[in-house]
CSV table of C-alpha atoms and ligand atoms in Angstrom, one decimal:
chain,number,residue,atom,x,y,z
A,1,MET,CA,-6.4,61.4,-37.7
A,2,THR,CA,-4.0,58.7,-35.4
A,3,ILE,CA,-5.0,60.5,-32.0
A,4,VAL,CA,-2.7,58.4,-29.0
A,5,ARG,CA,0.4,59.9,-32.1
A,6,LEU,CA,-1.2,63.4,-32.7
A,7,ALA,CA,-0.6,63.6,-28.5
A,8,ARG,CA,2.8,63.5,-28.9
A,9,SER,CA,3.9,66.6,-29.6
A,10,GLN,CA,7.1,65.9,-28.3
A,11,GLN,CA,7.6,63.5,-31.4
A,12,VAL,CA,6.0,66.4,-33.8
A,13,ARG,CA,8.6,69.4,-32.7
A,14,ALA,CA,11.5,67.0,-33.4
A,15,THR,CA,10.4,66.1,-36.5
A,16,VAL,CA,9.8,69.6,-37.0
A,17,SER,CA,13.4,70.2,-36.2
A,18,LYS,CA,15.1,67.5,-37.7
A,19,TYR,CA,13.2,69.3,-41.3
A,20,PHE,CA,15.2,72.3,-40.5
A,21,LEU,CA,18.0,70.1,-39.8
A,22,LEU,CA,17.7,68.1,-42.7
A,23,HIS,CA,15.8,70.6,-45.5
A,24,ARG,CA,18.5,71.9,-47.8
A,25,ALA,CA,17.0,75.7,-49.2
A,26,PRO,CA,13.3,75.2,-50.8
A,27,VAL,CA,12.7,75.9,-54.7
A,28,ILE,CA,9.9,78.1,-54.6
A,29,TYR,CA,7.2,76.1,-56.9
A,30,ARG,CA,4.5,78.3,-57.6
A,31,ARG,CA,2.3,81.5,-55.2
A,32,MET,CA,-1.6,80.0,-54.7
A,33,LYS,CA,-3.8,80.9,-52.2
A,34,ALA,CA,-4.1,78.7,-49.2
A,35,CYS,CA,-6.0,79.1,-46.0
A,36,LEU,CA,-3.7,79.2,-43.0
A,37,PHE,CA,-4.7,78.4,-39.2
A,38,ILE,CA,-2.2,80.8,-37.3
A,39,ALA,CA,-4.0,79.8,-33.6
A,40,ASN,CA,-6.6,78.0,-32.1
A,41,ASN,CA,-10.1,79.8,-32.3
A,42,GLU,CA,-9.0,82.6,-34.4
A,43,PRO,CA,-10.3,82.9,-37.9
A,44,MET,CA,-7.7,81.2,-40.5
A,45,ILE,CA,-7.1,83.7,-43.3
A,46,VAL,CA,-7.2,83.1,-46.9
A,47,GLU,CA,-4.0,84.5,-48.2
A,48,ASP,CA,-1.4,83.5,-51.1
A,49,VAL,CA,1.8,81.6,-50.0
A,50,SER,CA,4.0,79.8,-52.2
A,51,LEU,CA,4.5,76.6,-52.6
A,52,ASP,CA,7.9,74.6,-53.1
A,53,ALA,CA,8.4,71.9,-55.1
A,54,PRO,CA,8.6,68.1,-55.1
A,55,ALA,CA,11.7,67.3,-54.6
A,56,THR,CA,12.5,64.0,-52.9
A,57,PRO,CA,11.2,60.5,-54.5
A,58,GLY,CA,8.3,59.7,-53.3
A,59,GLU,CA,6.9,63.5,-53.6
A,60,VAL,CA,3.6,64.6,-55.4
A,61,HIS,CA,2.7,68.1,-56.3
A,62,VAL,CA,-1.4,67.4,-56.2
A,63,LYS,CA,-4.0,69.8,-57.5
A,64,TRP,CA,-6.7,69.6,-55.1
A,65,LYS,CA,-10.0,70.2,-57.5
A,66,ALA,CA,-12.2,69.9,-54.1
A,67,SER,CA,-12.3,69.3,-50.2
A,68,GLY,CA,-14.8,68.5,-47.8
A,69,VAL,CA,-14.9,70.6,-43.8
A,70,CYS,CA,-15.0,67.8,-41.6
A,71,HIS,CA,-15.6,68.0,-38.4
A,72,SER,CA,-11.7,66.9,-37.3
A,73,ASP,CA,-10.8,70.1,-38.9
A,74,LEU,CA,-13.3,72.0,-36.5
A,75,SER,CA,-11.1,70.1,-33.7
A,76,VAL,CA,-7.9,70.5,-34.3
A,77,TRP,CA,-8.7,74.5,-34.7
A,78,GLU,CA,-10.6,74.5,-31.3
A,79,GLY,CA,-8.0,72.8,-29.9
A,80,LYS,CA,-9.4,70.0,-29.4
A,81,LEU,CA,-7.1,67.7,-31.1
A,82,PRO,CA,-3.6,68.7,-30.1
A,83,LEU,CA,-2.7,69.6,-33.9
A,84,PRO,CA,-0.5,72.6,-33.7
A,85,PRO,CA,-1.0,75.9,-35.4
A,86,GLY,CA,1.3,76.9,-38.0
A,87,SER,CA,-0.2,74.3,-40.5
A,88,ILE,CA,-2.7,74.2,-43.3
A,89,LEU,CA,-5.8,72.7,-42.5
A,90,GLY,CA,-7.6,70.2,-44.7
A,91,HIS,CA,-8.3,66.5,-45.2
A,92,GLU,CA,-10.7,64.9,-47.3
A,93,GLY,CA,-9.1,66.3,-50.6
A,94,ALA,CA,-9.4,64.6,-54.5
A,95,GLY,CA,-7.6,66.1,-57.4
A,96,VAL,CA,-5.1,66.0,-59.7
A,97,VAL,CA,-1.3,65.3,-59.5
A,98,VAL,CA,0.7,67.8,-61.3
A,99,SER,CA,4.3,66.1,-60.8
A,100,ALA,CA,5.2,62.7,-59.5
A,101,ILE,CA,9.6,62.1,-58.2
A,102,ASP,CA,10.1,58.5,-58.5
A,103,SER,CA,6.8,57.4,-57.8
A,104,LYS,CA,6.8,53.7,-56.7
A,105,THR,CA,3.4,53.3,-56.6
A,106,GLY,CA,3.3,54.8,-59.7
A,107,LEU,CA,1.7,58.3,-60.0
A,108,LYS,CA,1.6,60.3,-62.8
A,109,PRO,CA,1.3,63.3,-64.0
A,110,GLY,CA,-3.3,63.6,-64.7
A,111,ASP,CA,-4.1,61.1,-62.2
A,112,HIS,CA,-7.0,61.7,-60.8
A,113,VAL,CA,-6.0,60.8,-56.5
A,114,ILE,CA,-7.8,60.4,-53.8
A,115,GLY,CA,-5.6,62.0,-50.3
A,116,ASN,CA,-5.4,59.8,-47.0
A,117,PHE,CA,-5.1,61.5,-43.9
A,118,VAL,CA,-3.1,58.7,-42.7
A,119,PRO,CA,-0.4,58.1,-45.2
A,120,ILE,CA,0.5,54.4,-45.3
A,121,CYS,CA,4.6,53.2,-44.4
A,122,GLY,CA,4.1,49.6,-45.3
A,123,GLU,CA,7.2,48.5,-43.3
A,124,CYS,CA,6.1,48.8,-40.0
A,125,PHE,CA,3.9,46.2,-38.0
A,126,TYR,CA,1.0,47.5,-38.0
A,127,CYS,CA,0.5,48.2,-42.2
A,128,LYS,CA,2.8,44.5,-42.3
A,129,ASN,CA,-0.7,42.9,-40.0
A,130,GLY,CA,-3.3,44.1,-41.6
A,131,GLN,CA,-4.0,47.7,-39.9
A,132,PRO,CA,-2.0,50.4,-41.6
A,133,PHE,CA,-5.0,52.6,-40.3
A,134,VAL,CA,-2.6,53.2,-38.0
A,135,CYS,CA,0.9,52.5,-39.4
A,136,GLU,CA,2.7,54.3,-37.0
A,137,GLN,CA,5.0,56.1,-39.3
A,138,SER,CA,1.7,57.7,-41.0
A,139,GLN,CA,2.4,60.9,-38.9
A,140,VAL,CA,6.0,60.8,-39.6
A,141,ILE,CA,5.7,61.0,-43.4
A,142,GLY,CA,2.7,63.0,-43.4
A,143,MET,CA,4.6,65.9,-41.6
A,144,SER,CA,7.9,66.5,-42.7
A,145,ARG,CA,7.9,68.3,-45.4
A,146,PHE,CA,6.8,72.2,-45.0
A,147,PRO,CA,6.7,73.4,-48.2
A,148,PHE,CA,3.9,76.4,-48.4
A,149,SER,CA,5.9,79.7,-46.8
A,150,ARG,CA,4.3,83.3,-46.2
A,151,SER,CA,5.6,86.4,-47.6
A,152,ASP,CA,7.6,86.9,-44.3
A,153,GLY,CA,9.3,83.7,-44.6
A,154,SER,CA,7.3,81.4,-41.9
A,155,ARG,CA,6.9,77.8,-43.3
A,156,PHE,CA,3.7,75.9,-43.6
A,157,PHE,CA,3.2,72.7,-43.0
A,158,GLY,CA,0.3,70.2,-44.2
A,159,ALA,CA,-1.7,69.4,-40.6
A,160,MET,CA,-3.5,65.8,-41.6
A,161,GLY,CA,-1.8,63.4,-44.0
A,162,GLY,CA,0.3,66.3,-45.0
A,163,LEU,CA,-2.4,66.7,-47.1
A,164,ALA,CA,-3.3,70.6,-46.4
A,165,THR,CA,-6.6,70.1,-48.6
A,166,PHE,CA,-7.6,74.1,-47.9
A,167,ALA,CA,-5.2,75.0,-50.2
A,168,GLU,CA,-5.3,75.0,-53.7
A,169,GLU,CA,-2.5,72.9,-54.3
A,170,ALA,CA,0.2,70.8,-52.4
A,171,VAL,CA,2.9,69.0,-51.9
A,172,VAL,CA,2.8,65.4,-50.2
A,173,HIS,CA,4.2,62.0,-50.3
A,174,GLU,CA,2.8,59.4,-52.7
A,175,ALA,CA,2.0,57.0,-49.4
A,176,ALA,CA,-0.7,59.7,-48.6
A,177,LEU,CA,-2.3,59.2,-52.3
A,178,VAL,CA,-4.8,56.5,-53.4
A,179,ARG,CA,-5.2,57.1,-57.5
A,180,ILE,CA,-8.4,56.3,-58.9
A,181,PRO,CA,-10.9,56.0,-61.6
A,182,SER,CA,-10.9,59.3,-63.7
A,183,ASP,CA,-14.5,59.5,-64.7
A,184,PHE,CA,-15.9,60.6,-61.6
A,185,ALA,CA,-16.1,63.7,-60.0
A,186,LEU,CA,-13.9,65.1,-58.3
A,187,ASN,CA,-16.3,67.1,-56.0
A,188,GLN,CA,-17.5,64.0,-55.3
A,189,ALA,CA,-14.9,61.8,-54.7
A,190,CYS,CA,-13.5,64.3,-52.3
A,191,LEU,CA,-15.7,62.8,-49.5
A,192,ILE,CA,-14.6,59.7,-49.6
A,193,GLY,CA,-11.0,60.9,-47.9
A,194,CYS,CA,-12.5,61.2,-45.0
A,195,SER,CA,-16.5,61.1,-43.9
A,196,VAL,CA,-18.0,58.0,-46.4
A,197,THR,CA,-14.3,55.9,-45.5
A,198,THR,CA,-14.9,56.6,-41.8
A,199,GLY,CA,-18.2,56.2,-41.9
A,200,VAL,CA,-18.9,53.2,-44.5
A,201,GLY,CA,-15.8,51.4,-42.9
A,202,ALA,CA,-17.0,51.8,-40.0
A,203,ALA,CA,-20.0,50.1,-40.7
A,204,LEU,CA,-18.8,47.7,-43.6
A,205,ASN,CA,-15.0,47.4,-42.1
A,206,ALA,CA,-15.1,47.5,-38.3
A,207,ALA,CA,-18.7,46.9,-36.4
A,208,LYS,CA,-19.5,44.3,-39.4
A,209,VAL,CA,-23.4,45.1,-39.5
A,210,THR,CA,-25.1,41.9,-40.9
A,211,LYS,CA,-28.0,41.7,-42.8
A,212,GLY,CA,-31.4,41.9,-40.8
A,213,SER,CA,-30.3,44.2,-37.7
A,214,THR,CA,-31.0,46.7,-35.6
A,215,VAL,CA,-29.0,49.7,-36.1
A,216,ALA,CA,-28.8,53.0,-33.5
A,217,VAL,CA,-26.6,55.9,-34.5
A,218,ILE,CA,-26.1,59.1,-32.7
A,219,GLY,CA,-24.7,61.7,-34.4
A,220,CYS,CA,-26.1,62.0,-38.4
A,221,GLY,CA,-23.6,65.0,-40.2
A,222,GLY,CA,-21.3,64.2,-42.5
A,223,VAL,CA,-19.4,61.0,-41.2
A,224,GLY,CA,-23.3,59.5,-39.4
A,225,GLN,CA,-25.3,59.7,-42.5
A,226,SER,CA,-21.7,57.5,-44.2
A,227,VAL,CA,-22.3,54.9,-41.3
A,228,ILE,CA,-26.3,54.8,-42.1
A,229,GLN,CA,-25.2,54.4,-45.6
A,230,GLY,CA,-23.5,51.7,-44.7
A,231,ALA,CA,-25.6,50.0,-42.4
A,232,ARG,CA,-28.1,50.4,-45.0
A,233,ILE,CA,-25.6,48.5,-48.3
A,234,ALA,CA,-25.0,45.6,-44.9
A,235,GLY,CA,-28.7,44.9,-45.4
A,236,ALA,CA,-29.7,47.0,-42.2
A,237,ALA,CA,-33.6,45.8,-41.4
A,238,ARG,CA,-33.8,49.1,-39.1
A,239,ILE,CA,-31.3,52.2,-38.8
A,240,ILE,CA,-32.2,54.5,-36.2
A,241,ALA,CA,-30.7,58.0,-37.3
A,242,ILE,CA,-30.6,60.4,-33.7
A,243,ASP,CA,-29.5,63.8,-33.6
A,244,LEU,CA,-30.5,67.4,-31.6
A,245,ASN,CA,-31.0,69.4,-35.7
A,246,ALA,CA,-34.5,68.3,-37.7
A,247,ALA,CA,-32.7,68.6,-41.0
A,248,ARG,CA,-30.1,65.9,-40.9
A,249,ARG,CA,-32.8,63.7,-38.8
A,250,ALA,CA,-34.7,63.9,-42.4
A,251,ALA,CA,-31.4,63.7,-44.7
A,252,ALA,CA,-30.8,61.0,-42.9
A,253,SER,CA,-34.4,59.3,-44.2
A,254,ARG,CA,-33.2,60.3,-47.5
A,255,PHE,CA,-30.1,57.9,-46.9
A,256,GLY,CA,-31.7,55.0,-45.6
A,257,ALA,CA,-32.8,55.7,-41.7
A,258,THR,CA,-35.8,53.6,-41.2
A,259,HIS,CA,-36.7,55.5,-37.9
A,260,SER,CA,-35.2,58.5,-35.9
A,261,ILE,CA,-35.4,60.1,-32.6
A,262,ASP,CA,-35.3,63.7,-32.0
A,263,PRO,CA,-32.8,63.7,-28.0
A,264,ALA,CA,-34.1,67.2,-27.1
A,265,VAL,CA,-37.6,65.9,-26.5
A,266,GLU,CA,-37.4,62.3,-25.7
A,267,ASP,CA,-35.2,60.0,-24.4
A,268,ALA,CA,-32.8,58.4,-27.2
A,269,THR,CA,-31.8,55.7,-24.7
A,270,GLY,CA,-35.1,54.8,-23.8
A,271,ALA,CA,-36.5,55.4,-27.8
A,272,VAL,CA,-34.1,52.5,-28.9
A,273,MET,CA,-35.9,49.9,-26.0
A,274,GLY,CA,-39.1,50.8,-26.7
A,275,LEU,CA,-38.3,50.5,-30.7
A,276,THR,CA,-36.6,46.6,-29.8
A,277,ASP,CA,-38.3,44.6,-27.0
A,278,GLY,CA,-36.4,46.5,-24.6
A,279,ARG,CA,-33.5,44.2,-26.2
A,280,GLY,CA,-31.6,47.8,-27.4
A,281,ALA,CA,-29.9,48.0,-30.9
A,282,ASP,CA,-27.8,45.5,-32.1
A,283,PHE,CA,-25.0,47.6,-33.1
A,284,ALA,CA,-24.8,51.4,-31.9
A,285,PHE,CA,-22.8,54.0,-33.2
A,286,GLU,CA,-21.2,57.1,-31.4
A,287,VAL,CA,-20.0,59.8,-34.0
A,288,VAL,CA,-20.3,63.0,-32.4
A,289,GLY,CA,-17.4,62.9,-30.0
A,290,LEU,CA,-18.7,63.5,-26.6
A,291,SER,CA,-18.0,60.9,-23.7
A,292,ALA,CA,-22.1,61.1,-22.9
A,293,LEU,CA,-22.8,59.9,-25.9
A,294,GLN,CA,-20.0,56.9,-26.0
A,295,ARG,CA,-21.7,55.8,-22.8
A,296,GLN,CA,-25.4,56.5,-24.1
A,297,ALA,CA,-24.3,54.4,-27.2
A,298,PHE,CA,-23.2,51.3,-24.8
A,299,ASP,CA,-26.2,51.5,-22.8
A,300,MET,CA,-28.6,51.6,-26.4
A,301,THR,CA,-26.6,48.3,-27.4
A,302,ARG,CA,-28.4,45.0,-26.8
A,303,SER,CA,-26.8,42.4,-24.6
A,304,GLY,CA,-24.4,40.5,-26.9
A,305,GLY,CA,-24.3,43.5,-29.4
A,306,VAL,CA,-21.7,45.7,-30.1
A,307,CYS,CA,-20.7,49.4,-29.5
A,308,CYS,CA,-18.8,50.6,-31.7
A,309,TRP,CA,-17.3,54.7,-31.3
A,310,VAL,CA,-16.4,56.4,-34.5
A,311,GLY,CA,-16.7,60.3,-32.9
A,312,VAL,CA,-12.9,61.5,-31.6
A,313,PRO,CA,-14.1,63.3,-28.2
A,314,ALA,CA,-10.9,65.4,-26.8
A,315,LEU,CA,-7.9,64.4,-26.3
A,316,ASP,CA,-8.4,64.7,-22.7
A,317,SER,CA,-12.1,63.6,-21.9
A,318,GLU,CA,-12.9,59.6,-20.1
A,319,VAL,CA,-15.7,58.1,-20.3
A,320,SER,CA,-17.5,56.0,-17.4
A,321,ILE,CA,-19.0,52.0,-18.0
A,322,PRO,CA,-20.3,49.7,-15.7
A,323,GLY,CA,-17.1,47.4,-16.1
A,324,ALA,CA,-19.6,44.2,-14.6
A,325,MET,CA,-22.1,44.8,-17.5
A,326,MET,CA,-19.4,44.6,-20.4
A,327,ALA,CA,-18.8,40.9,-19.2
A,328,LEU,CA,-22.5,39.9,-17.6
A,329,ALA,CA,-24.1,41.7,-21.3
A,330,ASN,CA,-21.4,40.4,-22.9
A,331,LYS,CA,-21.3,43.9,-25.1
A,332,SER,CA,-18.5,45.2,-26.9
A,333,ILE,CA,-16.6,48.4,-27.2
A,334,ILE,CA,-15.4,49.1,-30.4
A,335,GLY,CA,-13.5,51.6,-32.2
A,336,THR,CA,-12.3,52.6,-35.1
A,337,ILE,CA,-10.2,55.1,-37.1
A,338,TYR,CA,-10.7,55.9,-41.0
A,339,GLY,CA,-13.5,53.3,-41.0
A,340,SER,CA,-10.7,51.0,-40.5
A,341,SER,CA,-10.1,50.8,-44.1
A,342,ASP,CA,-7.3,49.7,-46.4
A,343,VAL,CA,-7.8,52.4,-48.5
A,344,ARG,CA,-5.9,51.2,-51.0
A,345,GLN,CA,-8.7,48.7,-52.0
A,346,ASP,CA,-11.3,50.8,-50.1
A,347,PHE,CA,-11.1,54.2,-51.7
A,348,VAL,CA,-11.8,52.6,-55.1
A,349,ARG,CA,-14.3,49.9,-53.9
A,350,PHE,CA,-16.6,53.5,-52.6
A,351,VAL,CA,-16.3,54.8,-55.7
A,352,ASN,CA,-17.4,51.8,-57.9
A,353,LEU,CA,-20.0,51.5,-55.1
A,354,ALA,CA,-20.7,55.1,-55.9
A,355,LYS,CA,-21.4,54.7,-59.7
A,356,LYS,CA,-23.3,52.1,-59.2
A,357,GLY,CA,-25.7,54.3,-57.3
A,358,GLU,CA,-25.6,52.1,-54.2
A,359,LEU,CA,-23.9,54.9,-52.6
A,360,ASP,CA,-25.0,58.5,-52.5
A,361,LEU,CA,-22.4,61.4,-52.6
A,362,ALA,CA,-24.3,63.8,-54.4
A,363,SER,CA,-26.9,63.9,-52.1
A,364,MET,CA,-23.9,65.1,-49.1
A,365,VAL,CA,-22.2,67.7,-50.8
A,366,SER,CA,-24.7,70.0,-49.5
A,367,ARG,CA,-23.1,73.2,-49.8
A,368,ARG,CA,-20.2,74.6,-52.4
A,369,ILE,CA,-18.0,77.0,-51.2
A,370,LYS,CA,-14.7,79.3,-52.3
A,371,ILE,CA,-11.7,79.2,-49.9
A,372,ASP,CA,-12.4,82.4,-49.1
A,373,ASP,CA,-15.9,80.9,-47.2
A,374,ILE,CA,-13.6,78.7,-45.2
A,375,ASN,CA,-14.1,80.1,-41.5
A,376,ASP,CA,-18.3,79.9,-42.6
A,377,ALA,CA,-18.2,76.3,-43.0
A,378,PHE,CA,-17.3,75.6,-39.5
A,379,THR,CA,-19.6,78.1,-38.1
A,380,GLU,CA,-22.5,76.2,-40.4
A,381,MET,CA,-21.4,72.8,-39.1
A,382,LEU,CA,-22.2,73.8,-35.4
A,383,LYS,CA,-25.4,76.3,-36.6
A,384,GLY,CA,-26.7,75.0,-39.7
A,385,ASP,CA,-28.0,72.8,-41.6
A,386,SER,CA,-26.0,71.4,-43.6
A,387,ILE,CA,-24.0,67.8,-44.1
A,388,ARG,CA,-21.1,68.9,-45.5
A,389,SER,CA,-19.8,72.1,-47.0
A,390,VAL,CA,-17.3,71.1,-50.0
A,391,VAL,CA,-14.4,73.9,-50.6
A,392,GLU,CA,-14.1,73.7,-54.9
A,393,TYR,CA,-11.4,75.3,-56.8
A,394,ASP,CA,-11.0,76.5,-60.4
B,401,NAD,N1,-12.5,58.2,-35.7
B,401,NAD,C1,-12.5,58.9,-37.1
B,401,NAD,O1,-11.8,58.5,-38.2
B,401,NAD,C2,-13.4,60.0,-37.2
B,401,NAD,C3,-13.1,60.8,-39.0
B,401,NAD,C4,-13.3,61.6,-38.9
B,401,NAD,C5,-14.5,62.2,-38.1
B,401,NAD,N2,-14.3,62.1,-37.1
B,401,NAD,C6,-15.5,62.1,-36.0
B,401,NAD,O2,-16.3,61.9,-36.2
B,401,NAD,C7,-17.1,62.7,-35.7
B,401,NAD,C8,-18.3,63.4,-36.7
B,401,NAD,O3,-17.9,64.3,-37.4
B,401,NAD,P1,-18.3,64.5,-38.6
B,401,NAD,O4,-17.4,65.9,-39.1
B,401,NAD,O5,-19.7,63.7,-39.0
B,401,NAD,O6,-19.2,66.0,-37.6
B,401,NAD,P2,-20.9,66.8,-38.0
B,401,NAD,O7,-20.3,68.4,-37.3
B,401,NAD,O8,-20.6,67.0,-39.6
B,401,NAD,O9,-21.9,66.2,-37.4
B,401,NAD,C9,-22.0,66.2,-35.8
B,401,NAD,C10,-23.5,65.5,-36.0
B,401,NAD,O10,-24.1,65.7,-34.4
B,401,NAD,C11,-24.7,66.0,-34.6
B,401,NAD,N3,-24.7,66.6,-32.5
B,401,NAD,C12,-24.3,67.3,-32.0
B,401,NAD,N4,-24.7,66.8,-30.5
B,401,NAD,C13,-25.9,65.7,-30.5
B,401,NAD,C14,-26.1,65.1,-29.7
B,401,NAD,N5,-26.3,65.7,-28.4
B,401,NAD,N6,-27.0,64.4,-30.2
B,401,NAD,C15,-27.0,63.4,-30.7
B,401,NAD,N7,-26.8,64.7,-32.2
B,401,NAD,C16,-25.8,65.7,-31.4
B,401,NAD,C17,-25.2,67.4,-34.7
B,401,NAD,O11,-26.3,68.1,-34.8
B,401,NAD,C18,-24.4,67.2,-36.4
B,401,NAD,O12,-25.5,66.7,-36.9
B,401,NAD,C19,-16.4,64.7,-34.9
B,401,NAD,O13,-16.1,63.7,-33.8
B,401,NAD,C20,-14.9,64.2,-35.7
B,401,NAD,O14,-13.6,64.5,-35.8
B,401,NAD,C21,-14.1,60.5,-36.6
B,402,ZN,ZN1,-12.1,63.3,-40.9
B,403,ZN,ZN1,3.2,51.6,-41.5
């Protein structure tokens, strides 16, 4: 998510008011199951809601087939990221177009699509300068429709890009969808909607991992395993997986890690130094979302190396870095959202890598669940061993 813009809660409120001022009475389209985010840290409610019909040019009715559950959904639910309740979470989805109104991108019924949680306006400074992943209109595009309504009349919006992939169906703007070939399993393709693009893109597009390099990855959940796969695809010689969870360290070795470190039993920075003749890693990624680990990633980066922050800590967190070492050790710290990808090309690129067997998506789907079990997926993420829980819809 584009965190800086998410922080502009006034803008969110303005968008909400504008919606109610401008929108005519909605045409109720159909009833279907959705998972409602009612309040921070309270169980989400799964119930039947109504969905408006698509009404304006560019709106698309999509039936989700599958959705991964990402840590960013959990962070919003916990209140660490400032997206308001009264919404439907889920932003890692793939599905099939049911109908589309005047689609400029040519979307039509039956097309297979992956949701893009940073809708691309194509007109702003960033879109015109090759950085659509920070499109300044994305939040407005994504959150300017409230197509879901409960029986008490209250209305809900899709929190991330408007996608609402924790609902069976949604009406979204076409700027939040990318068509993919129809011969690829949607319950794997959904992962490309966030974790895979974020992680593989962080390695290939943002940090630009080089052949023969040494890469350290702190955090081996869905996104971290994707960084590991990206580093493997880039030809890294050594990939060091660092995670508290033994099962995820073991999985990392299947995705391409050559070494693993349990930070509960050894100092991770010291262990990386030990593996690199005291230099540090050429590339170090933080993929948990804790400021202490962002600092740790910096410390384990060699002089002249690249430290890449992928994890998203609480919005008010800060991290302290020894300023002199930034210059004297010629280190770079880079941040990345959505793997610094242009999803209009990269989604299909990653589908093709998966088809060729270079990207293993199947093994990342470690739990297949139904929407009724969505709350358990958060518990599993924090306490279990899974890489990714994927909600599958009928
Ligand atoms: N930048 C982006 O565009 C973007 C996109 C998606 C997710 N994210 C963020 O990336 C982060 C990871 O997301 P995810 O879905 O992979 O989460 P996840 O919960 O699946 O994985 C997090 C991993 O970190 C490990 N971990 C926790 N504490 C640790 C510690 N102290 N030391 C080492 N490992 C530790 C956990 O065991 C787990 O394996 C989150 O902060 C998420 O919000 C960022
Ligand atoms: Zn995500
Ligand atoms: Zn834009």
